[in-house]
CSV table of C-alpha atoms in Angstrom, one decimal:
chain,number,residue,atom,x,y,z
A,19,MET,CA,93.8,110.6,108.8
A,20,LYS,CA,94.1,109.4,112.0
A,21,ILE,CA,94.7,105.5,113.1
A,22,SER,CA,94.1,104.2,116.2
A,23,LEU,CA,96.7,101.6,117.3
A,24,ILE,CA,95.3,99.4,120.4
A,25,CYS,CA,98.3,97.3,121.5
A,26,GLY,CA,99.0,94.9,124.6
A,27,GLY,CA,96.0,93.2,126.0
A,28,PRO,CA,95.8,90.4,129.0
A,29,SER,CA,97.1,87.2,127.2
A,30,PRO,CA,100.0,86.7,127.6
A,31,GLU,CA,100.8,87.4,124.2
A,32,ARG,CA,101.2,90.5,125.1
A,33,GLY,CA,105.2,91.2,124.1
A,34,ILE,CA,104.4,90.4,120.7
A,35,SER,CA,101.7,92.5,120.4
A,36,LEU,CA,104.1,95.3,121.3
A,37,ASN,CA,106.3,94.0,117.9
A,38,SER,CA,103.4,94.3,115.9
A,39,ALA,CA,102.8,97.3,117.1
A,40,ARG,CA,106.1,98.6,116.4
A,41,SER,CA,106.2,97.4,112.9
A,42,VAL,CA,102.5,99.3,112.1
A,43,MET,CA,103.7,102.7,113.8
A,44,ASP,CA,106.9,102.8,111.9
A,45,HIS,CA,106.0,101.5,108.4
A,46,LEU,CA,102.2,103.1,108.5
A,47,GLY,CA,102.4,105.8,109.2
A,48,SER,CA,103.4,108.9,107.6
A,49,GLU,CA,103.1,112.8,106.9
A,50,ASP,CA,99.6,111.5,106.0
A,51,ILE,CA,99.2,109.4,108.8
A,52,GLU,CA,98.9,109.7,112.5
A,53,ILE,CA,99.4,106.8,114.2
A,54,VAL,CA,98.0,107.8,117.9
A,55,PRO,CA,99.1,104.5,120.4
A,56,PHE,CA,96.9,103.2,123.3
A,57,TYR,CA,98.3,100.3,125.7
A,58,LEU,CA,95.5,97.8,127.5
A,59,ASP,CA,97.0,96.6,130.4
A,60,ALA,CA,96.7,92.9,131.6
A,61,GLU,CA,93.1,93.8,133.6
A,62,LYS,CA,92.6,95.9,129.9
A,63,ARG,CA,92.3,98.6,131.5
A,64,PRO,CA,93.1,101.8,128.9
A,65,TYR,CA,96.4,104.2,128.4
A,66,ARG,CA,97.4,107.1,126.2
A,67,ILE,CA,100.6,106.1,125.3
A,68,SER,CA,103.1,107.8,123.3
A,69,ARG,CA,105.5,106.8,120.6
A,70,ALA,CA,108.6,106.1,122.5
A,71,GLN,CA,106.6,104.6,125.2
A,72,LEU,CA,105.8,101.9,122.8
A,73,TYR,CA,109.5,101.0,122.4
A,74,SER,CA,109.9,100.1,125.5
A,75,ASN,CA,111.5,96.6,125.7
A,76,THR,CA,109.0,94.3,126.9
A,77,PRO,CA,105.0,94.1,128.7
A,78,SER,CA,106.8,94.4,131.9
A,79,ASP,CA,108.8,97.5,131.4
A,80,PHE,CA,105.8,98.5,130.4
A,81,ASP,CA,103.4,97.8,133.1
A,82,PHE,CA,106.4,98.9,135.2
A,83,LYS,CA,106.2,102.7,134.9
A,84,LEU,CA,102.7,102.5,133.1
A,85,LYS,CA,100.9,104.9,135.8
A,86,GLU,CA,103.4,107.4,135.9
A,87,THR,CA,104.4,108.1,131.7
A,88,ALA,CA,100.9,107.6,130.2
A,89,ALA,CA,97.1,108.6,131.0
A,90,GLU,CA,95.3,105.6,132.4
A,91,LEU,CA,91.8,106.5,130.9
A,92,SER,CA,88.0,106.0,131.4
A,93,THR,CA,85.8,103.7,129.2
A,94,SER,CA,84.4,107.0,128.2
A,95,GLN,CA,87.4,109.0,127.5
A,96,PHE,CA,89.0,105.7,126.0
A,97,VAL,CA,85.6,105.6,123.6
A,98,ARG,CA,85.9,109.1,122.8
A,99,ALA,CA,89.4,108.9,121.7
A,100,LEU,CA,89.2,106.2,119.4
A,101,ALA,CA,86.0,107.3,117.9
A,102,ASP,CA,88.7,111.1,117.5
A,103,THR,CA,89.7,108.8,114.9
A,104,ASP,CA,89.4,107.5,111.3
A,105,ILE,CA,89.5,103.9,111.9
A,106,VAL,CA,91.4,101.3,114.5
A,107,PHE,CA,94.0,99.0,113.9
A,108,PRO,CA,93.3,96.6,116.6
A,109,VAL,CA,97.1,94.2,117.1
A,110,MET,CA,96.5,92.3,120.0
A,111,HIS,CA,97.1,88.6,119.8
A,112,GLY,CA,95.7,85.8,122.0
A,113,ALA,CA,92.6,86.8,124.8
A,114,TYR,CA,90.3,89.5,124.0
A,115,GLY,CA,91.9,90.3,120.9
A,116,GLU,CA,91.4,87.9,118.6
A,117,ASP,CA,88.4,86.5,120.0
A,118,GLY,CA,86.3,88.3,119.2
A,119,GLY,CA,86.7,90.5,123.1
A,120,ILE,CA,87.7,94.2,121.3
A,121,GLN,CA,86.0,93.8,118.4
A,122,LYS,CA,82.7,93.4,120.2
A,123,PHE,CA,83.2,96.1,122.0
A,124,LEU,CA,84.4,99.0,118.9
A,125,GLU,CA,80.9,97.4,117.1
A,126,LYS,CA,79.3,98.5,120.5
A,127,HIS,CA,80.5,101.8,120.0
A,128,ARG,CA,80.1,102.0,116.2
A,129,ILE,CA,84.1,102.3,115.7
A,130,PRO,CA,85.3,101.4,112.8
A,131,TYR,CA,88.0,98.8,112.8
A,132,ILE,CA,90.5,96.6,110.7
A,133,GLY,CA,89.6,92.9,110.9
A,134,SER,CA,86.8,90.5,111.1
A,135,SER,CA,83.9,90.6,113.0
A,136,ALA,CA,83.1,90.1,116.8
A,137,THR,CA,81.4,87.1,115.8
A,138,VAL,CA,83.3,85.5,113.1
A,139,CYS,CA,86.9,85.9,115.3
A,140,LYS,CA,85.1,84.4,118.3
A,141,LYS,CA,84.0,81.3,116.0
A,142,ALA,CA,87.0,80.9,114.5
A,143,PHE,CA,89.6,81.9,117.2
A,144,ASP,CA,88.4,78.8,119.8
A,145,LYS,CA,90.0,76.1,118.1
A,146,PHE,CA,87.5,73.2,119.1
A,147,THR,CA,84.9,74.7,118.1
A,148,ALA,CA,86.5,75.8,114.5
A,149,ASN,CA,87.6,72.4,113.9
A,150,GLU,CA,84.1,70.9,114.3
A,151,TYR,CA,82.9,73.9,111.7
A,152,LEU,CA,85.8,72.4,109.3
A,153,ARG,CA,84.4,69.2,109.0
A,154,GLU,CA,80.9,70.1,109.0
A,155,GLN,CA,81.7,71.7,106.0
A,156,GLY,CA,83.5,69.0,104.3
A,157,PHE,CA,86.9,69.7,105.3
A,158,PHE,CA,89.4,67.2,106.5
A,159,THR,CA,89.9,66.8,110.5
A,160,LEU,CA,91.7,65.1,112.7
A,161,PRO,CA,89.9,63.8,115.9
A,162,SER,CA,89.4,65.5,119.1
A,163,VAL,CA,88.1,65.8,122.2
A,164,LEU,CA,86.7,68.7,124.1
A,165,LEU,CA,87.2,69.0,128.0
A,166,LYS,CA,85.8,71.4,130.4
A,167,LEU,CA,87.0,72.3,133.5
A,168,TYR,CA,83.6,71.2,135.2
A,169,GLY,CA,82.9,68.9,133.0
A,170,ASP,CA,82.0,65.0,133.4
A,171,ASP,CA,84.8,62.5,134.4
A,172,HIS,CA,87.9,63.2,132.4
A,173,ALA,CA,89.8,60.2,133.1
A,174,ASP,CA,87.3,58.1,131.2
A,175,ILE,CA,87.0,60.5,128.6
A,176,VAL,CA,90.2,61.0,127.8
A,177,LYS,CA,91.3,57.3,128.0
A,178,ASN,CA,88.6,56.6,125.8
A,179,PHE,CA,89.3,58.6,123.1
A,180,PHE,CA,92.7,57.5,123.0
A,181,LYS,CA,91.6,53.9,122.4
A,182,GLN,CA,88.2,54.6,120.4
A,183,HIS,CA,91.0,56.0,117.9
A,184,GLY,CA,94.1,54.4,118.9
A,185,ILE,CA,95.9,57.0,119.3
A,186,ARG,CA,100.1,57.0,120.1
A,187,ARG,CA,100.1,60.7,120.1
A,188,ALA,CA,98.2,63.7,121.0
A,189,ILE,CA,98.4,67.3,121.2
A,190,VAL,CA,96.8,68.9,124.8
A,191,LYS,CA,96.5,72.3,124.3
A,192,PRO,CA,93.4,75.6,125.1
A,193,ALA,CA,90.5,75.6,123.3
A,194,SER,CA,91.3,79.6,122.9
A,195,GLY,CA,95.0,81.1,122.8
A,196,GLY,CA,97.9,81.4,120.4
A,197,SER,CA,101.5,81.2,120.0
A,198,SER,CA,101.5,77.6,120.9
A,199,ILE,CA,101.5,78.7,124.9
A,200,GLY,CA,100.7,75.8,126.9
A,201,VAL,CA,100.5,73.0,123.7
A,202,PHE,CA,102.3,69.6,125.1
A,203,SER,CA,102.6,66.5,123.0
A,204,VAL,CA,102.1,63.5,124.8
A,205,SER,CA,101.6,59.4,124.3
A,206,THR,CA,99.1,58.4,127.2
A,207,PRO,CA,96.3,58.5,128.3
A,208,GLU,CA,97.9,59.3,132.3
A,209,GLU,CA,100.6,61.9,130.2
A,210,ALA,CA,97.1,63.7,128.3
A,211,LEU,CA,95.4,64.0,132.0
A,212,GLU,CA,98.4,65.1,133.8
A,213,LYS,CA,98.7,68.1,131.1
A,214,VAL,CA,94.7,69.1,130.5
A,215,ARG,CA,94.9,68.7,134.4
A,216,LEU,CA,98.0,71.2,134.3
A,217,LEU,CA,96.3,73.4,132.3
A,218,PHE,CA,92.9,73.9,134.2
A,219,GLY,CA,95.0,74.2,137.3
A,220,LYS,CA,97.3,77.7,135.7
A,221,ARG,CA,93.5,78.6,135.0
A,222,MET,CA,94.9,78.8,130.8
A,223,ASP,CA,91.7,78.0,129.8
A,224,THR,CA,88.0,76.6,131.2
A,225,ARG,CA,88.1,74.3,128.0
A,226,VAL,CA,90.5,72.3,126.8
A,227,VAL,CA,91.4,70.1,123.8
A,228,VAL,CA,93.2,66.5,123.4
A,229,GLU,CA,93.5,66.0,119.8
A,230,LYS,CA,95.7,63.5,117.4
A,231,PHE,CA,98.8,64.5,116.8
A,232,ALA,CA,99.7,65.4,113.3
A,233,GLU,CA,102.0,63.6,111.0
A,234,GLY,CA,103.0,65.3,108.6
A,235,THR,CA,104.9,69.0,107.4
A,236,GLU,CA,103.6,72.0,109.1
A,237,PHE,CA,102.5,75.6,107.3
A,238,THR,CA,101.3,78.5,107.5
A,239,THR,CA,100.0,81.0,104.8
A,240,ILE,CA,98.2,84.9,104.7
A,241,ILE,CA,95.0,85.7,103.0
A,242,LEU,CA,94.5,89.0,102.4
A,243,GLN,CA,91.0,90.2,100.3
A,244,ASN,CA,91.3,92.3,96.8
A,245,ARG,CA,89.0,95.2,96.1
A,246,PHE,CA,86.4,92.9,95.1
A,247,GLY,CA,86.2,92.0,98.3
A,248,MET,CA,87.5,88.0,97.4
A,249,PRO,CA,90.1,86.2,99.7
A,250,VAL,CA,93.5,85.8,98.0
A,251,ALA,CA,96.0,83.3,100.1
A,252,LEU,CA,99.6,84.3,99.7
A,253,PRO,CA,102.4,81.9,98.9
A,254,PRO,CA,102.5,79.7,102.4
A,255,SER,CA,105.4,79.5,104.0
A,256,GLU,CA,106.6,75.5,105.3
A,257,ILE,CA,107.6,75.1,108.2
A,258,GLU,CA,111.0,72.3,109.0
A,259,THR,CA,111.7,71.3,112.1
A,260,ASP,CA,112.0,68.4,114.4
A,261,TYR,CA,108.9,66.9,116.1
A,262,SER,CA,110.8,64.1,117.8
A,263,GLU,CA,111.3,63.3,121.4
A,264,HIS,CA,107.9,65.5,121.9
A,265,GLN,CA,109.0,68.3,120.2
A,266,ILE,CA,106.3,70.8,118.7
A,267,PHE,CA,106.9,74.5,117.0
A,268,GLY,CA,107.0,75.9,120.0
A,269,PHE,CA,106.7,79.8,121.6
A,270,ARG,CA,110.5,79.1,121.5
A,271,LYS,CA,111.1,78.0,118.3
A,272,LYS,CA,109.1,81.0,116.7
A,273,TYR,CA,110.0,83.8,118.5
A,274,LEU,CA,113.8,83.2,119.0
A,275,PRO,CA,116.7,82.4,117.2
A,276,SER,CA,116.6,79.0,116.3
A,277,ARG,CA,118.8,76.2,114.5
A,278,HIS,CA,115.9,73.9,114.7
A,279,VAL,CA,113.3,75.7,112.7
A,280,THR,CA,113.5,76.6,108.7
A,281,TYR,CA,111.2,78.5,106.9
A,282,HIS,CA,110.8,77.9,102.8
A,283,CYS,CA,109.0,80.3,100.9
A,284,PRO,CA,107.4,79.4,98.8
A,285,PRO,CA,107.2,75.9,100.1
A,286,ARG,CA,109.2,72.5,98.8
A,287,PHE,CA,105.5,70.9,98.2
A,288,PRO,CA,104.7,70.1,95.0
A,289,ASP,CA,102.7,72.8,92.8
A,290,GLU,CA,99.1,70.9,93.2
A,291,THR,CA,99.6,70.7,96.7
A,292,ILE,CA,100.7,74.5,97.0
A,293,GLU,CA,97.3,75.3,94.6
A,294,LYS,CA,95.4,72.9,97.3
A,295,ILE,CA,96.7,74.8,100.1
A,296,GLN,CA,95.4,78.0,98.8
A,297,ALA,CA,92.3,76.9,97.6
A,298,GLN,CA,91.0,75.9,100.4
A,299,ALA,CA,92.2,78.6,102.5
A,300,GLU,CA,89.9,81.4,100.5
A,301,GLN,CA,87.3,78.9,100.6
A,302,LEU,CA,87.6,78.9,104.5
A,303,PHE,CA,88.2,83.1,104.5
A,304,ALA,CA,84.9,83.6,102.6
A,305,LEU,CA,82.8,80.2,104.7
A,306,PHE,CA,83.9,82.2,107.9
A,307,GLY,CA,83.3,85.5,106.8
A,308,MET,CA,86.5,86.6,107.7
A,309,GLN,CA,87.0,89.9,106.6
A,310,ASP,CA,90.9,92.0,105.4
A,311,PHE,CA,93.9,89.5,106.5
A,312,ALA,CA,93.7,86.7,108.6
A,313,ARG,CA,96.7,83.7,108.9
A,314,PHE,CA,96.0,80.3,109.0
A,315,ASP,CA,98.2,77.1,110.1
A,316,GLY,CA,98.3,73.7,109.1
A,317,PHE,CA,100.1,70.7,108.2
A,318,VAL,CA,100.4,68.1,105.0
A,319,LEU,CA,100.0,64.9,105.4
A,320,PRO,CA,101.6,62.0,104.5
A,321,SER,CA,98.2,61.2,102.9
A,322,GLY,CA,98.2,64.2,100.8
A,323,GLU,CA,95.5,65.6,102.9
A,324,ILE,CA,95.1,69.5,104.8
A,325,TRP,CA,94.4,70.4,107.5
A,326,PHE,CA,93.8,73.9,109.1
A,327,CYS,CA,94.1,73.8,112.9
A,328,ASP,CA,94.7,76.9,113.5
A,329,PHE,CA,93.1,80.5,112.8
A,330,ASN,CA,94.5,83.5,113.4
A,331,MET,CA,92.7,86.8,113.3
A,332,ILE,CA,95.2,89.6,113.6
A,333,SER,CA,98.6,87.6,112.0
A,334,GLY,CA,101.7,88.5,114.5
A,335,MET,CA,103.6,91.5,112.8
A,336,GLU,CA,107.1,91.1,113.9
A,337,GLN,CA,109.5,92.9,111.5
A,338,ASN,CA,110.2,88.6,110.2
A,339,SER,CA,106.7,87.7,110.5
A,340,PHE,CA,105.0,85.6,108.3
A,341,LEU,CA,102.6,88.6,106.9
A,342,PHE,CA,106.0,90.0,106.0
A,343,GLN,CA,107.7,87.2,104.1
A,344,GLN,CA,105.0,86.3,102.2
A,345,GLY,CA,104.2,89.3,101.0
A,346,ALA,CA,108.0,89.8,99.6
A,347,ARG,CA,107.1,87.1,97.6
A,348,VAL,CA,104.7,88.9,95.8
A,349,GLY,CA,106.7,92.2,95.5
A,350,LEU,CA,105.3,94.1,98.7
A,351,THR,CA,107.3,95.6,101.2
A,352,HIS,CA,105.9,96.7,105.1
A,353,ALA,CA,104.7,99.2,103.4
A,354,ASP,CA,103.1,98.3,101.0
A,355,ILE,CA,100.9,95.4,102.5
A,356,LEU,CA,100.1,97.1,105.6
A,357,HIS,CA,98.8,100.2,103.8
A,358,TYR,CA,97.1,97.5,101.4
A,359,ILE,CA,95.2,96.4,104.4
A,360,LEU,CA,94.2,99.7,105.6
A,361,GLU,CA,93.0,100.5,102.2
A,362,ARG,CA,90.6,97.4,101.9
A,363,SER,CA,89.2,98.0,105.5
A,364,CYS,CA,88.5,101.6,104.7
A,365,GLN,CA,86.7,100.5,101.8
A,366,LYS,CA,84.1,98.8,103.1
A,367,TYR,CA,83.8,101.8,105.4
A,368,GLY,CA,83.7,104.1,102.8
A,369,ILE,CA,86.8,106.0,104.9
A,370,SER,CA,89.3,108.2,102.0
A,371,LEU,CA,93.1,107.4,102.9
A,372,PRO,CA,95.9,109.2,100.9
A,373,ASP,CA,97.8,107.3,98.9
A,374,THR,CA,101.2,108.3,100.0
A,375,ARG,CA,103.2,105.3,98.1
A,376,ALA,CA,103.7,106.9,95.0
A,377,LEU,CA,105.4,109.8,96.6
A,378,LYS,CA,107.4,107.2,98.6
A,379,ARG,CA,108.6,105.6,95.7
A,380,ALA,CA,110.0,108.5,93.4
A,381,GLY,CA,112.0,110.0,95.9
A,382,ARG,CA,113.1,106.3,97.5
A,383,LYS,CA,117.8,105.7,97.7
A,384,ALA,CA,119.0,102.9,98.2
A,385,VAL,CA,120.6,103.0,101.9
A,386,SER,CA,123.5,100.8,103.9
A,387,ILE,CA,122.5,98.9,106.8
A,388,LEU,CA,125.3,97.3,108.5
A,389,PHE,CA,124.4,95.5,111.7
A,390,GLY,CA,126.2,92.3,113.6
A,391,GLY,CA,129.6,92.3,114.7
A,392,PRO,CA,131.4,90.1,117.4
A,393,THR,CA,129.9,91.7,120.5
A,394,SER,CA,126.9,90.4,122.6
A,395,GLU,CA,125.5,93.5,121.8
A,396,ARG,CA,125.1,92.0,118.3
A,397,GLN,CA,120.9,91.0,119.0
A,398,VAL,CA,120.6,94.8,120.0
């Protein structure tokens, strides 16, 4: 079996995409499953890359020598290369990866892929649109307002929003984005307007959301599909962190070592709260029409209400990601959960795939790994 693996892309999350691609390559590839990696640069130009190139340190390293070490493909060449494999696994996060962009391209050329449809991705990835859909479906939401780059007077809209809802702290963020990039905590309409103008000025988005700050405890949960197509939420992870002094669970806390964040899986919530999170997550997965897998972020508020604030259509797959942490809680290894996602996706297309898991388990031996040490190279 051959799988096309697409990583990179135009968003600031390209580095996370490379980490996800490495995990897929490491844990899904086998003698029976060949993975063919492709990289999209910041301009969405496709390149056929080698496995060795995939392990370059950062996108900057990648881009610096891309022209010399990889083969740039035309659109028709890219389509033919993808069609020459059985299925595509897109692991691009953010713009073009989770907003329906790459999905629309693959659907146009009738190429099977893992994940939800372009229409579903577009609807769920936009934070304001998704929040409005939750409200329409009767789920709890927090007050928010949408500002457009070329819209009405931003100052009046923000000032009225703060006054109408008695807001003392708010969040300003791009309507489309991930990894908390471009997300700010503010206390006044003036601060909010400053951040709105900053986001528009940097062209991070043409739509910006201002919403009431969520007082409560943050969580995230992975949703898979069983063999009958029904959504199944894994045990959520509680995110324990400090929100004082306008701190948020931002990019640095998410992806860099920190003593300021602790994860609890399962969470320290009452059982009924955990069950409520899982039940609502499964409902929303089905209501949106999602497929294969997704990750939902949210808050448990002091009132006990559950608010889902972010829908990740392609969950991060770093070695220590929530996907693998929560999978481990139900007895799944990294390889198990990736193979499961592949299996469910192949099922919907009627694609048969080899089952190498039994063979791997039969010859499995324990291997001790030593790492760390006293030098500055511990991170390596």
